[in-house]
Amino acid sequence: MTVDSKSVKDLRSRTGAGIMDCKEALVESKGDVDAAIDYLRKKGTAKAAKKSSRTADQGVVHSYIHPGSRIGVLVEVKCETDFVAKTDGFTQFAKDIAMQIAATNPLAVNKDNLNSNIIEREKEIYKEQAKQLNKPDNVLDKIVEGKLDKFFQESCLLEQPFIKDSDKTIKDILTETIATVGENITIGRFSRFEVGEGSSSSNGQL
C-alpha cells in the first residue's frame, strides 16, 4: 500500500511519532488514521517498556503557578540526558504534569509510593460501608476492591485521567512521551501549595 505524505504529516502532528513509524502505522492500518494511532500507541508501550530500566538522572524541576496565584506546584521530572531535558516535548510534558498536580492534588506518584497507613484506613472505611449492604462476603470483597481501585485512580498521579484528555491516564501520557523522545522518563518528587492549606508531596518535598 502506498502512503501519501499528507497522511504521514497529519498522523505525525497528532501523535509526535517519527516519519518512518507513521508510514509503518498507516500501512499496517491500511490508511485508517484512528487505527494507525492505536498501532503507534501499542508500539510506543513496547518501546517504553524496554527503556523503563534505564537510568534517568537528568531532567528539570518544573514550577507552575495556577492563574489567580493561589495554587503552585514544583515537580521533578527526570530523563536520561540533558539534551532531551531541553527539548520542547519534554518541557511540555513537565508542564502538563505540574498542571495535573495543581488540578487534582494527588497523594503520591503511584500506589507503591502511597503511605500504607492511608491504604489500610481506606480499606477499613470501605469494609464498614459494604457491611451495611448485607451482601455475601465474596460480594463485599469485590465492592471493597472496586472502591479501593477508584481511590487509587483519584489519589495516585499515574492512575489519574489526564486533564487534557480523559480517555488517557497520566501513565498513558508518560508512555507516549517516552516513545516520542526515545529516553526513559520518570516523575519524582512533587509539592503542591495552596493558600490557606498545607502542602502535599510525594517521595519527599522539593
Short mmCIF file of C-alpha atoms in Angstrom, two decimals:
data_model
loop_
_atom_site.label_atom_id
_atom_site.label_comp_id
_atom_site.label_asym_id
_atom_site.label_seq_id
_atom_site.Cartn_x
_atom_site.Cartn_y
_atom_site.Cartn_z
CA MET A 1 0.00 0.00 0.00
CA THR A 2 1.23 3.48 -0.91
CA VAL A 3 1.04 6.12 1.81
CA ASP A 4 0.86 9.78 0.79
CA SER A 5 2.97 12.42 2.53
CA LYS A 6 -0.07 14.41 3.67
CA SER A 7 -1.39 11.44 5.69
CA VAL A 8 2.03 10.90 7.22
CA LYS A 9 2.32 14.57 8.15
CA ASP A 10 -1.17 14.59 9.67
CA LEU A 11 -0.50 11.46 11.73
CA ARG A 12 2.84 12.81 12.87
CA SER A 13 1.27 16.10 14.01
CA ARG A 14 -1.35 14.19 16.00
CA THR A 15 1.00 11.71 17.65
CA GLY A 16 4.52 13.19 17.60
CA ALA A 17 5.85 9.89 16.24
CA GLY A 18 8.69 9.68 13.71
CA ILE A 19 8.12 9.71 9.95
CA MET A 20 9.03 6.04 9.42
CA ASP A 21 6.87 4.95 12.36
CA CYS A 22 3.92 6.90 10.92
CA LYS A 23 4.40 5.33 7.49
CA GLU A 24 4.55 1.87 9.02
CA ALA A 25 1.43 2.52 11.10
CA LEU A 26 -0.56 3.74 8.11
CA VAL A 27 0.49 0.73 6.02
CA GLU A 28 -0.42 -1.69 8.81
CA SER A 29 -3.79 0.01 9.33
CA LYS A 30 -4.49 0.29 5.58
CA GLY A 31 -4.77 4.07 5.78
CA ASP A 32 -7.18 4.16 8.74
CA VAL A 33 -5.82 7.05 10.84
CA ASP A 34 -7.55 6.05 14.09
CA ALA A 35 -6.25 2.50 13.73
CA ALA A 36 -2.80 3.91 12.97
CA ILE A 37 -2.89 5.95 16.18
CA ASP A 38 -3.78 2.80 18.15
CA TYR A 39 -0.94 0.95 16.41
CA LEU A 40 1.53 3.66 17.40
CA ARG A 41 0.29 3.70 20.99
CA LYS A 42 0.77 -0.08 21.27
CA LYS A 43 4.20 0.13 19.68
CA GLY A 44 5.08 3.03 21.99
CA THR A 45 4.14 0.95 25.02
CA ALA A 46 6.53 -1.78 23.90
CA LYS A 47 9.33 0.73 23.33
CA ALA A 48 8.69 2.38 26.67
CA ALA A 49 8.84 -0.97 28.48
CA LYS A 50 12.31 -1.59 27.06
CA LYS A 51 13.51 1.83 28.21
CA SER A 52 11.98 1.73 31.71
CA SER A 53 15.01 0.02 33.25
CA ARG A 54 17.46 2.66 32.03
CA THR A 55 18.77 5.24 34.48
CA ALA A 56 17.14 8.67 34.38
CA ASP A 57 19.36 11.10 36.31
CA GLN A 58 18.93 14.28 34.26
CA GLY A 59 15.85 16.46 33.91
CA VAL A 60 14.17 19.51 35.40
CA VAL A 61 12.33 20.84 38.41
CA HIS A 62 9.32 22.49 36.80
CA SER A 63 7.29 25.19 38.53
CA TYR A 64 3.68 26.08 37.79
CA ILE A 65 1.53 28.83 39.27
CA HIS A 66 -2.17 28.49 38.57
CA PRO A 67 -4.00 31.66 37.40
CA GLY A 68 -5.01 33.64 40.47
CA SER A 69 -1.72 32.75 42.21
CA ARG A 70 -3.41 30.68 44.95
CA ILE A 71 -2.04 27.29 43.85
CA GLY A 72 1.56 26.48 42.97
CA VAL A 73 3.40 23.27 42.11
CA LEU A 74 7.02 22.11 41.98
CA VAL A 75 7.64 18.76 40.30
CA GLU A 76 10.81 16.84 39.49
CA VAL A 77 10.71 15.15 36.06
CA LYS A 78 13.76 13.13 35.06
CA CYS A 79 15.17 11.77 31.80
CA GLU A 80 18.45 10.24 30.66
CA THR A 81 20.23 13.20 29.04
CA ASP A 82 20.45 16.96 29.39
CA PHE A 83 19.75 17.23 25.66
CA VAL A 84 16.27 15.70 25.99
CA ALA A 85 15.59 17.75 29.14
CA LYS A 86 15.80 20.88 26.97
CA THR A 87 13.50 19.71 24.19
CA ASP A 88 10.01 21.16 23.68
CA GLY A 89 8.36 17.75 24.05
CA PHE A 90 9.94 17.06 27.45
CA THR A 91 9.26 20.62 28.66
CA GLN A 92 5.60 20.34 27.65
CA PHE A 93 5.30 17.01 29.44
CA ALA A 94 6.74 18.51 32.65
CA LYS A 95 4.31 21.42 32.35
CA ASP A 96 1.35 19.09 31.82
CA ILE A 97 2.32 17.06 34.90
CA ALA A 98 2.60 20.20 37.03
CA MET A 99 -0.83 21.38 35.82
CA GLN A 100 -2.28 17.93 36.57
CA ILE A 101 -0.95 18.05 40.13
CA ALA A 102 -2.36 21.56 40.60
CA ALA A 103 -5.80 20.46 39.38
CA THR A 104 -6.14 17.06 41.06
CA ASN A 105 -3.96 17.24 44.20
CA PRO A 106 -2.71 13.60 44.14
CA LEU A 107 -1.29 12.00 47.28
CA ALA A 108 1.53 10.10 45.51
CA VAL A 109 3.02 9.36 42.11
CA ASN A 110 1.89 5.72 42.19
CA LYS A 111 0.45 3.06 44.50
CA ASP A 112 3.90 1.97 45.66
CA ASN A 113 4.59 5.47 46.99
CA LEU A 114 1.28 5.72 48.81
CA ASN A 115 1.51 5.50 52.60
CA SER A 116 0.38 2.02 53.70
CA ASN A 117 -1.48 3.51 56.68
CA ILE A 118 -3.63 5.55 54.30
CA ILE A 119 -4.47 2.45 52.25
CA GLU A 120 -5.41 0.44 55.35
CA ARG A 121 -7.57 3.27 56.66
CA GLU A 122 -9.45 3.48 53.36
CA LYS A 123 -9.94 -0.31 53.34
CA GLU A 124 -11.47 -0.22 56.81
CA ILE A 125 -13.86 2.56 55.81
CA TYR A 126 -14.94 0.70 52.67
CA LYS A 127 -15.43 -2.54 54.63
CA GLU A 128 -17.72 -0.80 57.12
CA GLN A 129 -19.68 0.79 54.28
CA ALA A 130 -20.01 -2.55 52.50
CA LYS A 131 -21.24 -4.39 55.62
CA GLN A 132 -24.29 -2.15 55.70
CA LEU A 133 -25.40 -3.62 52.36
CA ASN A 134 -25.95 -7.10 53.87
CA LYS A 135 -24.28 -8.88 50.96
CA PRO A 136 -22.33 -12.20 50.94
CA ASP A 137 -18.66 -11.94 51.91
CA ASN A 138 -17.40 -12.60 48.38
CA VAL A 139 -19.57 -9.75 47.07
CA LEU A 140 -18.39 -7.45 49.86
CA ASP A 141 -14.76 -8.15 48.95
CA LYS A 142 -15.43 -7.15 45.35
CA ILE A 143 -17.16 -3.97 46.48
CA VAL A 144 -14.20 -3.03 48.69
CA GLU A 145 -11.77 -3.83 45.86
CA GLY A 146 -13.73 -1.65 43.45
CA LYS A 147 -13.82 1.28 45.86
CA LEU A 148 -10.09 0.90 46.50
CA ASP A 149 -9.36 0.93 42.76
CA LYS A 150 -11.34 4.15 42.44
CA PHE A 151 -9.39 5.63 45.36
CA PHE A 152 -6.11 4.81 43.58
CA GLN A 153 -7.40 6.43 40.37
CA GLU A 154 -8.17 9.61 42.28
CA SER A 155 -5.13 9.68 44.58
CA CYS A 156 -2.21 8.30 42.53
CA LEU A 157 -0.89 10.58 39.80
CA LEU A 158 -0.11 7.86 37.24
CA GLU A 159 -3.60 6.34 37.64
CA GLN A 160 -5.47 9.62 37.14
CA PRO A 161 -7.28 10.55 33.89
CA PHE A 162 -5.29 13.23 32.07
CA ILE A 163 -6.95 16.63 32.49
CA LYS A 164 -6.46 17.40 28.77
CA ASP A 165 -7.74 14.02 27.53
CA SER A 166 -9.83 11.96 29.95
CA ASP A 167 -9.59 8.90 27.67
CA LYS A 168 -5.93 8.59 28.70
CA THR A 169 -4.26 8.24 32.08
CA ILE A 170 -1.08 10.02 33.12
CA LYS A 171 0.66 6.66 32.73
CA ASP A 172 -0.50 6.60 29.09
CA ILE A 173 0.88 10.11 28.53
CA LEU A 174 4.17 9.12 30.18
CA THR A 175 4.45 6.04 27.95
CA GLU A 176 3.73 8.06 24.80
CA THR A 177 6.30 10.69 25.76
CA ILE A 178 8.97 8.03 26.41
CA ALA A 179 8.29 6.56 22.96
CA THR A 180 8.46 10.01 21.35
CA VAL A 181 11.66 11.32 22.95
CA GLY A 182 13.40 7.94 22.93
CA GLU A 183 14.53 8.01 26.56
CA ASN A 184 13.28 6.73 29.88
CA ILE A 185 11.34 9.37 31.83
CA THR A 186 10.32 9.25 35.47
CA ILE A 187 8.25 11.55 37.68
CA GLY A 188 9.98 12.12 41.01
CA ARG A 189 9.15 14.33 43.94
CA PHE A 190 6.47 16.98 43.88
CA SER A 191 4.99 19.57 46.19
CA ARG A 192 1.67 21.35 45.79
CA PHE A 193 0.99 24.58 47.65
CA GLU A 194 -2.40 26.17 48.12
CA VAL A 195 -3.06 29.40 50.00
CA GLY A 196 -4.58 28.56 53.38
CA GLU A 197 -3.70 24.86 53.24
CA GLY A 198 -0.66 22.70 53.96
CA SER A 199 1.43 21.38 51.06
CA SER A 200 1.07 17.84 49.77
CA SER A 201 4.06 15.92 48.45
CA SER A 202 5.30 12.57 47.21
CA ASN A 203 8.72 10.96 47.71
CA GLY A 204 9.92 13.88 49.82
CA GLN A 205 9.36 17.59 49.42
CA LEU A 206 11.14 19.88 46.99
#
